[in-house]
Coordinates of C-alpha atoms and ligand atoms in Angstrom, one line a residue:
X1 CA -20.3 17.9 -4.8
X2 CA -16.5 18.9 -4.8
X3 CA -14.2 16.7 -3.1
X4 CA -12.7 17.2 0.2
X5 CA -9.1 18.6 0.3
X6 CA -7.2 16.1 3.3
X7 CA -3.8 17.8 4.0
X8 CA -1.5 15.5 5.5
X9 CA 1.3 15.8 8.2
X10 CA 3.2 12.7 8.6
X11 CA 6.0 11.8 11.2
X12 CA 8.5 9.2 10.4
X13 CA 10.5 9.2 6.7
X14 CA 11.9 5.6 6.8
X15 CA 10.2 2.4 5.7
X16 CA 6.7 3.2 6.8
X17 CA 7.3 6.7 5.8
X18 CA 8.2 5.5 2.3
X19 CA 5.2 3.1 1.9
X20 CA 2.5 5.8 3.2
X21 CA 4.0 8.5 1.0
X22 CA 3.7 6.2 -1.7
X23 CA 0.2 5.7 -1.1
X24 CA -1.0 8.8 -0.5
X25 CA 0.5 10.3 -3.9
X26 CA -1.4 6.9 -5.5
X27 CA -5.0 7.0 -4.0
X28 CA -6.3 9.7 -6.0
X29 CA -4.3 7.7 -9.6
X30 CA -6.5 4.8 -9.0
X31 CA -9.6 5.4 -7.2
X32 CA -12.3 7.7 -6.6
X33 CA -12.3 9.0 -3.3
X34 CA -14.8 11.5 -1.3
X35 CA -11.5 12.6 0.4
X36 CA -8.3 13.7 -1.6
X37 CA -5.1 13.6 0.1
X38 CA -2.8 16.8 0.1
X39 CA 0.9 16.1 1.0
X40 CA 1.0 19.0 3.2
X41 CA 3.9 18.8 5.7
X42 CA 6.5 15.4 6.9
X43 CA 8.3 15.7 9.9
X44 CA 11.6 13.7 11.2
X45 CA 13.8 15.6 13.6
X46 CA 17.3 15.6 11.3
X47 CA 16.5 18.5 9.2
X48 CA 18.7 17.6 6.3
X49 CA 17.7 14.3 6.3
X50 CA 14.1 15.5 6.6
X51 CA 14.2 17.9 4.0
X52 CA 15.9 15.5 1.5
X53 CA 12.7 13.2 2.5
X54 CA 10.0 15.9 1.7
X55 CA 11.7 16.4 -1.9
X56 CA 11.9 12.9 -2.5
X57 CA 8.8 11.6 -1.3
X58 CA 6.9 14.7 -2.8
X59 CA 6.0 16.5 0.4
X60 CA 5.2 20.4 0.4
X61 CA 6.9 21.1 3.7
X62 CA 8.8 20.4 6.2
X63 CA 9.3 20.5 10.1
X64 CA 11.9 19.0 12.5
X65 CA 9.5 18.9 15.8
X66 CA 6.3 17.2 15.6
X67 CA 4.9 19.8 17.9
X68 CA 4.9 21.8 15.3
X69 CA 3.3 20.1 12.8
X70 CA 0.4 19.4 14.9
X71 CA 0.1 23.1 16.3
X72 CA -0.5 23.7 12.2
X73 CA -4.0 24.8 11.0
X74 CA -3.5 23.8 7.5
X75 CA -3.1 19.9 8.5
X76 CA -6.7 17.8 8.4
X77 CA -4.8 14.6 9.9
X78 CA -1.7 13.2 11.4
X79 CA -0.1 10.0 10.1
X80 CA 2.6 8.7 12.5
X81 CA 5.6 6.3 11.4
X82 CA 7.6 7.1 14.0
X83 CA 8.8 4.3 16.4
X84 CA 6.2 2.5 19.1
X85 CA 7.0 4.3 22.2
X86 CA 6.3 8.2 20.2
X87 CA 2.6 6.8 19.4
X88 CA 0.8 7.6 22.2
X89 CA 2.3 11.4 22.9
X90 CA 1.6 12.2 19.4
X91 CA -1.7 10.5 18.9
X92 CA -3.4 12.0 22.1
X93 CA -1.5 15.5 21.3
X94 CA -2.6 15.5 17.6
X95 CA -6.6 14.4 18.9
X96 CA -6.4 17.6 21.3
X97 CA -5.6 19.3 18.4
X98 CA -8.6 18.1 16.4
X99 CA -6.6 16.0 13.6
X100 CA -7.8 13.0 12.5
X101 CA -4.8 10.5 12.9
X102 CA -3.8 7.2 11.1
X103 CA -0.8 5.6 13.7
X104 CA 1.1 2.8 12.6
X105 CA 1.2 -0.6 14.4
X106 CA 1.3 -1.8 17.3
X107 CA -1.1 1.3 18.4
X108 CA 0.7 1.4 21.7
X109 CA 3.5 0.6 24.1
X110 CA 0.7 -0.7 26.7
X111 CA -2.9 -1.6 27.2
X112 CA -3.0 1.6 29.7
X113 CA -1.2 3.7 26.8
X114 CA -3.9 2.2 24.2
X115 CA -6.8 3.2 26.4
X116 CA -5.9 6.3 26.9
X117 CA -5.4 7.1 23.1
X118 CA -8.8 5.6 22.2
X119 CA -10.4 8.0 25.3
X120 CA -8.6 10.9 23.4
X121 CA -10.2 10.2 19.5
X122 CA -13.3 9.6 20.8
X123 CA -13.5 12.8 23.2
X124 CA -11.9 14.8 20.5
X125 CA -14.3 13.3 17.8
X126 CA -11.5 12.9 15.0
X127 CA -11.5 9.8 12.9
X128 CA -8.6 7.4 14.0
X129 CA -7.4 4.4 12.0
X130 CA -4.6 2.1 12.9
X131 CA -2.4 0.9 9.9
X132 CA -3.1 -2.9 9.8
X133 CA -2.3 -2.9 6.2
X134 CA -2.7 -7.2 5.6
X135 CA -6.1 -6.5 5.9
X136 CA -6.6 -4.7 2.7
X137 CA -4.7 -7.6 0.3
X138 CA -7.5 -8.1 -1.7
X139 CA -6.9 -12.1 -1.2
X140 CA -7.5 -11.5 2.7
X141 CA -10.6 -9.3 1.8
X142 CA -11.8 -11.6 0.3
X143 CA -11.2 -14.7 2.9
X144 CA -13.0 -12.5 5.0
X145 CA -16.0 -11.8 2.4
X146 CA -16.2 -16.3 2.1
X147 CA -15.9 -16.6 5.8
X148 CA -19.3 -14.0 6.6
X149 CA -21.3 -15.6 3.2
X150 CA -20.6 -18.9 5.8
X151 CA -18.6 -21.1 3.2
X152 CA -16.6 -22.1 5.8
X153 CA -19.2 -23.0 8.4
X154 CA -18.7 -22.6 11.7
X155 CA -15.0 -22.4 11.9
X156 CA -12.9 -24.9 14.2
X157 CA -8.8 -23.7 13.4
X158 CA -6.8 -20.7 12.7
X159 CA -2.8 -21.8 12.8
X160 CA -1.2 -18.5 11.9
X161 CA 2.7 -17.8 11.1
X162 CA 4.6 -14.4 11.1
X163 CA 8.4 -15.7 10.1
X164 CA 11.4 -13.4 9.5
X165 CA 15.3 -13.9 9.4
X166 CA 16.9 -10.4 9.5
X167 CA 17.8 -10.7 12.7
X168 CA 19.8 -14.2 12.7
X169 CA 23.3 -12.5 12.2
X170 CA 24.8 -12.3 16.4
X171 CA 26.4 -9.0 15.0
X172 CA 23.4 -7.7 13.6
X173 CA 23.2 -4.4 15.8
X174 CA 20.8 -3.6 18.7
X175 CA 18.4 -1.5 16.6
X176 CA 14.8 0.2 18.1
X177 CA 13.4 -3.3 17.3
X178 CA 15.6 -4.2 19.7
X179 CA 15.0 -1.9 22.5
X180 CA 12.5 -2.3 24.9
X181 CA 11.9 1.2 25.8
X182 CA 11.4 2.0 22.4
X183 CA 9.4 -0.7 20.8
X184 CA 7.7 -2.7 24.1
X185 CA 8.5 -5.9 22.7
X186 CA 10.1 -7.6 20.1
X187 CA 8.6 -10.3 17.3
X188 CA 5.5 -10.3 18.9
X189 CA 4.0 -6.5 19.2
X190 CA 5.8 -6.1 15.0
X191 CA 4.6 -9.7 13.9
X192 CA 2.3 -11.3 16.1
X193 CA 0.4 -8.1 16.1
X194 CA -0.2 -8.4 12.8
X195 CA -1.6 -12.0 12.5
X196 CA -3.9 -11.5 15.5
X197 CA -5.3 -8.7 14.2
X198 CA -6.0 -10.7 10.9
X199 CA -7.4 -13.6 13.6
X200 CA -9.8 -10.7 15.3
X201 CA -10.6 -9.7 11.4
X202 CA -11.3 -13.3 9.9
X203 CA -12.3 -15.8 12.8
X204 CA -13.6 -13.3 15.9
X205 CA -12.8 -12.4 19.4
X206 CA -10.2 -14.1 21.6
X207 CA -11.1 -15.1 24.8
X208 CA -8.0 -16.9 26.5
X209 CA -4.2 -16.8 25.5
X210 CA -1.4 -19.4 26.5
X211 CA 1.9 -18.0 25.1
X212 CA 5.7 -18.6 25.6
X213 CA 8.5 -16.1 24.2
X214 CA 12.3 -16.6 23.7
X215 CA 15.0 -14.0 23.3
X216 CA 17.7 -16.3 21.5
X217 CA 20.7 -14.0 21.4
X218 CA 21.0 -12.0 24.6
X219 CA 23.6 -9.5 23.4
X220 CA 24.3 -6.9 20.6
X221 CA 26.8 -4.6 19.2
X222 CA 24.9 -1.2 20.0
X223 CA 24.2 1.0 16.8
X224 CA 21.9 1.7 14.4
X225 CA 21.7 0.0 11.1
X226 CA 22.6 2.2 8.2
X227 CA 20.3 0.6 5.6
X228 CA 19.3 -3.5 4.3
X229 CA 18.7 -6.0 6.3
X230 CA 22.4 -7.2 6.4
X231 CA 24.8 -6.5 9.8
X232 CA 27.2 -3.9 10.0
X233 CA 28.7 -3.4 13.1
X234 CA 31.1 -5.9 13.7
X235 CA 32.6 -5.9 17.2
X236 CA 32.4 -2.9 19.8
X237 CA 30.2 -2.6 23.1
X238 CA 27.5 -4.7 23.6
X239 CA 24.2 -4.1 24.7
X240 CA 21.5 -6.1 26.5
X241 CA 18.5 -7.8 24.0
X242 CA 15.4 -7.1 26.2
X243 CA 13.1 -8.1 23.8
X244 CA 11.8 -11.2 22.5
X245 CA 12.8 -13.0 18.7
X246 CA 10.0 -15.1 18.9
X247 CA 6.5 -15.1 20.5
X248 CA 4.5 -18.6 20.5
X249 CA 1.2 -19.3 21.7
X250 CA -2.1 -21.0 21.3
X251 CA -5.2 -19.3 22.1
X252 CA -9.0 -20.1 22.1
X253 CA -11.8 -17.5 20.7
X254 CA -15.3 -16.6 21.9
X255 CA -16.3 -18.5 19.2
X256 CA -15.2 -21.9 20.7
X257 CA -12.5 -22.1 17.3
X258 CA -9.2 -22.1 18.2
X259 CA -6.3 -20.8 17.3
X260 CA -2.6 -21.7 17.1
X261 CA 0.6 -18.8 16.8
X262 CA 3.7 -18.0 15.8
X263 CA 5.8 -14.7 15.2
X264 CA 9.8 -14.9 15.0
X265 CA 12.7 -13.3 13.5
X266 CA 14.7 -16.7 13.5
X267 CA 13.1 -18.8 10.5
X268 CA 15.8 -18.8 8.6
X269 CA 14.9 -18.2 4.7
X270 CA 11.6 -16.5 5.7
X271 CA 12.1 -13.2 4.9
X272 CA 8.4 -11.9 5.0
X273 CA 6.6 -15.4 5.4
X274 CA 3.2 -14.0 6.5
X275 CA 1.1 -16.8 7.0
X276 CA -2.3 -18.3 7.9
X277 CA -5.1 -21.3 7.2
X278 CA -8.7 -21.5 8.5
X279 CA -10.5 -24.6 8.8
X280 CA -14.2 -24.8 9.3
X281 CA -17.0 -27.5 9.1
X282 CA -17.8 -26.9 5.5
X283 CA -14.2 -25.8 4.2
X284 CA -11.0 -24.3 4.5
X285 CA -8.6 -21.5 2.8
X286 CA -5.0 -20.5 3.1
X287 CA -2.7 -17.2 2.5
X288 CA 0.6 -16.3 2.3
X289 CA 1.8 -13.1 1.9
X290 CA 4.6 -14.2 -0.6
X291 CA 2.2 -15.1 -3.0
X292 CA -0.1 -12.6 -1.7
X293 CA -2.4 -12.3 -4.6
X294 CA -3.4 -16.1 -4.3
X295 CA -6.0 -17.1 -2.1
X296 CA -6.3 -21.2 -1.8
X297 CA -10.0 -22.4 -0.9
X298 CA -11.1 -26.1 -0.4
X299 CA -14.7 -26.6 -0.3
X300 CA -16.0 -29.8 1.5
X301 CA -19.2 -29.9 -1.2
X302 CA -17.0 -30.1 -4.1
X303 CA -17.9 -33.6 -6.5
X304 CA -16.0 -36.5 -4.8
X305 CA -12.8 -36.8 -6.7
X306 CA -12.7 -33.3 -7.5
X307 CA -11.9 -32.3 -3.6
X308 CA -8.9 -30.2 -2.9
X309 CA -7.6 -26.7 -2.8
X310 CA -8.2 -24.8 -5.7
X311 CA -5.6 -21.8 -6.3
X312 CA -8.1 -18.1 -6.8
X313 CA -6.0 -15.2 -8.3
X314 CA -7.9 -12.2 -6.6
X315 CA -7.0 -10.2 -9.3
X316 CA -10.5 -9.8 -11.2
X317 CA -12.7 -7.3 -11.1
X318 CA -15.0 -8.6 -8.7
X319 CA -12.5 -9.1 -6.2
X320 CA -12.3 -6.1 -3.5
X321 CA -10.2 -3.5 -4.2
X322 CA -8.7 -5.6 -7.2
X323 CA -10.9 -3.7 -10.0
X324 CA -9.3 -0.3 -9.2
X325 CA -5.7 -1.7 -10.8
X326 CA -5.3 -3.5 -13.1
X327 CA -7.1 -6.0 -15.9
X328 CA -7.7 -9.4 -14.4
X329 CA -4.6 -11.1 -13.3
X330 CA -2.2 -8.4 -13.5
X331 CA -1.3 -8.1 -10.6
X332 CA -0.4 -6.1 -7.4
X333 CA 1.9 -6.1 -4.4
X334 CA 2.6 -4.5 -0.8
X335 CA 2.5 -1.2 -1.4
X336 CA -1.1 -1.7 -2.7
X337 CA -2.2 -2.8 0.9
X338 CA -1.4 0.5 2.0
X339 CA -3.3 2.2 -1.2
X340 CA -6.1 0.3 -0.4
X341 CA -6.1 1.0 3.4
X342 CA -5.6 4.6 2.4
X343 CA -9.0 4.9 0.2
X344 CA -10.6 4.0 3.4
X345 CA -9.4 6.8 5.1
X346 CA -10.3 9.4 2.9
X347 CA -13.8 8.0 2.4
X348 CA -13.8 8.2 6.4
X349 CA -12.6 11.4 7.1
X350 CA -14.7 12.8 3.9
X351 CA -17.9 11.2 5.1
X352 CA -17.2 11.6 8.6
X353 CA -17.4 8.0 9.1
X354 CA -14.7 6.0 10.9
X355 CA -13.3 2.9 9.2
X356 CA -11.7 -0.2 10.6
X357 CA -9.7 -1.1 11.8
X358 CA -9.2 1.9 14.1
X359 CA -7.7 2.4 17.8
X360 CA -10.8 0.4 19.1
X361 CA -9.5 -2.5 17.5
X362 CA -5.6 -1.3 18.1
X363 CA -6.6 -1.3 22.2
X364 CA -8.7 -5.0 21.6
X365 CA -4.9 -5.9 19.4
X366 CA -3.1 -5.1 22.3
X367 CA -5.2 -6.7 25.1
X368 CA -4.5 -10.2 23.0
X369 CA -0.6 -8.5 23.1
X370 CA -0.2 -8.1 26.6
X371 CA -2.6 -11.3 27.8
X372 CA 0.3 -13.9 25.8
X373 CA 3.2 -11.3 27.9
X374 CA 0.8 -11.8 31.1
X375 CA 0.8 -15.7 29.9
X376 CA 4.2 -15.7 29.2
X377 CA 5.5 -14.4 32.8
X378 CA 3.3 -16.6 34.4
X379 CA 3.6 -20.3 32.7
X380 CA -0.4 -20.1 32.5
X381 CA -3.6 -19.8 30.7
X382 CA -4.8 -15.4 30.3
X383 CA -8.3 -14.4 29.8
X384 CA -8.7 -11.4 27.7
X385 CA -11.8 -10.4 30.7
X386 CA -8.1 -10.6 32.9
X387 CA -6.3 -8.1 31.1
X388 CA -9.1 -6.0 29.6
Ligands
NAD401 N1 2.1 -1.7 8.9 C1 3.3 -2.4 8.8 O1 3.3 -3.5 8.2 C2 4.5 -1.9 9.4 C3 5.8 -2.2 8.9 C4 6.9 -1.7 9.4 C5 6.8 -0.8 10.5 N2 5.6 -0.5 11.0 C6 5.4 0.4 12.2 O2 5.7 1.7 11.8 C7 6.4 2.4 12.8 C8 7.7 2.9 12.2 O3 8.5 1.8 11.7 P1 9.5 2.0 10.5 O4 9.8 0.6 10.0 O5 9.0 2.9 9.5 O6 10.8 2.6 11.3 P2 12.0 3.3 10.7 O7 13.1 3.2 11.7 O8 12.2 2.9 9.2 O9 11.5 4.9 10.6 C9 11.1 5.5 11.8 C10 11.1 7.0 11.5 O10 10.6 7.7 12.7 C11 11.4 8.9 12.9 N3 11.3 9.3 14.3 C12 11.7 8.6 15.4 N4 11.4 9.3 16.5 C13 10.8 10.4 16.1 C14 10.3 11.6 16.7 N5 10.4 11.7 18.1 N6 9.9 12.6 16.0 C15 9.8 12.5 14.6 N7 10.3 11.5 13.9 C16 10.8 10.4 14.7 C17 12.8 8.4 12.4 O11 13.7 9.4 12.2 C18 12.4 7.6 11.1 O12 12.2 8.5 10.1 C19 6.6 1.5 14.0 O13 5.5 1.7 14.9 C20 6.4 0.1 13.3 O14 6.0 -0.9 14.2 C21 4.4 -1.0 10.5

């Protein structure tokens, strides 16, 4: 059987633009997919910029309204990168439409906004994916794959840590990040998002959220950032900081393990510090994203004497999504996570089967989102039930 053709239409040329581009050209190099992608069309609305984007990135086409691109009957699925608060328009347009969409984290400004876009895939029967790309390092695939063999046992702890620093400078400018209206909150719906979703992926459903945010410096310059992380707009107008730098809370899971978190963009020295460690009756492991290949397991049966964590390079063959690189121990990196999450895709839309994690579990991510806000606001405990 020939392989299905997938033409792409992608919103959104920047970072995420970048990283999926990357991984769309690289799925069909490395693996064997019942789907194919074809870099159809991209979109961004400064047409100079965004033609200079579909040459570089190895797009076909171009178009400066995303309307546009999703009125097109040669485009099989949308793949938004654009900023938080475009998500929802697009994804409900493009499932009207009958594209398949992949959206990029968080799925949505709200849980209202959420719910509505999962009504919309579903009615629309398209396959839907939300870019939670830390699920697909193979070290965190294969955490999961210990954690349902039970080598963990019933699990007691998750303490997870999303830590950045780019922010730290008081003249670093009042980017989208920075913006309410355009993002819906700060370190916690770009970081926290991220580690709960890992949570809901390796320990299980919340059930009740306690949380705390801080917004440390009040006041920007207003711009944009031109490029890097470092500050350029010294002096000017400032503008208010409605957002949060860091988002702290504890939460307990259906489960009865629970679960202890932390997202900022105020740890100095932390430039991507992705963290987590589960503990459970029978053992324990560890990630980091800056040493994202290495996955660090204790196992409460080792030999007394011999009991510690041991350091696994999930770069073998028989580690998920590992095999498809490299020989063992030559290893992979970020953009990888996005290859990986890719292959998925394709199989999905191919097979007309819909992967994970899609905007079922982007609504349940931002439930656990909006509960810790909720908690926040109020100084108390959150059910998920409350917010659901
Ligand atoms: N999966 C991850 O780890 C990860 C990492 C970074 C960002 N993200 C998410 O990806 C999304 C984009 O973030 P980014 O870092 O790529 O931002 P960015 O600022 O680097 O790029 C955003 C792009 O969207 C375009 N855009 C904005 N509004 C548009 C519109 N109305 N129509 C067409 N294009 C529009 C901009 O011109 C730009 O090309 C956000 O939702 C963010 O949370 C996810």
């Amino acid at each position: 059987m020939g392989k299905k053709q997938i033409r792409v239409g992608m919103i959104g040329y920047k970072f995420m633009g970048k990283a999926h581009s990357h991984a769309y050209r690289d799925v069909p190099f490395y693996f064997d997919t019942d789907g194919v992608p074809v870099m159809q069309a991209i979109c961004g609305r400064d047409e100079a910029g965004v033609k200079a984007a579909a040459q570089k990135l190895g797009w076909a086409s171009y178009e400066t309204d995303w309307r546009k691109l999703i009125e097109r009957d040669d485009i099989d699925l949308i793949d938004i990168g654009a900023p938080n608060n475009a998500h929802a328009e697009i994804a409900i347009a493009a499932a009207q439409a009958g594209k398949h969409i992949l959206c990029e984290k968080p799925l949505a400004m709200s849980v209202e906004e959420a719910k509505r876009m999962l009504e919309a895939v579903r009615k629309a029967g398209v396959i839907h994916m939300i870019c939670h790309n830390y699920r697909f390092v193979p070290a965190v695939q294969y955490a999961k794959k210990l954690i349902d063999e039970g080598r963990l046992g019933k699990i007691y702890h998750i303490r997870a840590n999303y830590l950045q620093d780019w922010i730290m400078d008081p003249n670093f400018p009042l980017v989208w990040r920075l913006k309410k209206e355009v993002c819906g909150s700060g370190s916690h719906g770009d970081l926290a998002a991220h580690s709960l979703d890992l949570a809901r992926f390796l320990v299980g459903e919340f059930k009740e959220v306690n949380g705390m945010m801080e917004t440390f410096i009040k006041e920007r310059p207003i711009g944009e950032m031109s490029g890097g992380l470092s500050a350029n707009v010294k002096g000017g107008e400032l503008g208010e900081v409605d957002v949060d730098d860091a988002s702290i809370f504890m939460a307990r899971f259906e489960n009865g393990a629970v679960g202890v978190f932390e997202a900022t963009r105020f740890a100095g020295g932390n430039r991507n510090g992705n963290r987590f460690e589960i503990n459970g009756e029978r053992g324990s492991i560890r990630w980091d994203m800056e040493q994202m290949n290495t996955l660090q397991f204790y196992s409460a049966e080792d030999e007394p004497g011999m009991q510690g964590f041991r350091s696994i390079n999930c770069q073998e063959e028989v580690h998920p999504y590992a095999g498809a690189y490299w020989p063992p121990a030559h290893i992979i990196g970020y953009e990888h996570t996005f290859i990986n999450l890719f292959t998925e895709l394709m199989n999905g839309i191919a097979n007309g089967k819909n992967p994970t994690p899609n905007f079922e579990d982007g609504l349940n991510n931002q439930i656990v989102l909006e509960a810790v806000q909720k908690s926040a606001q109020t100084g108390r405990w959150v059910s998920i039930a409350e917010v659901k």
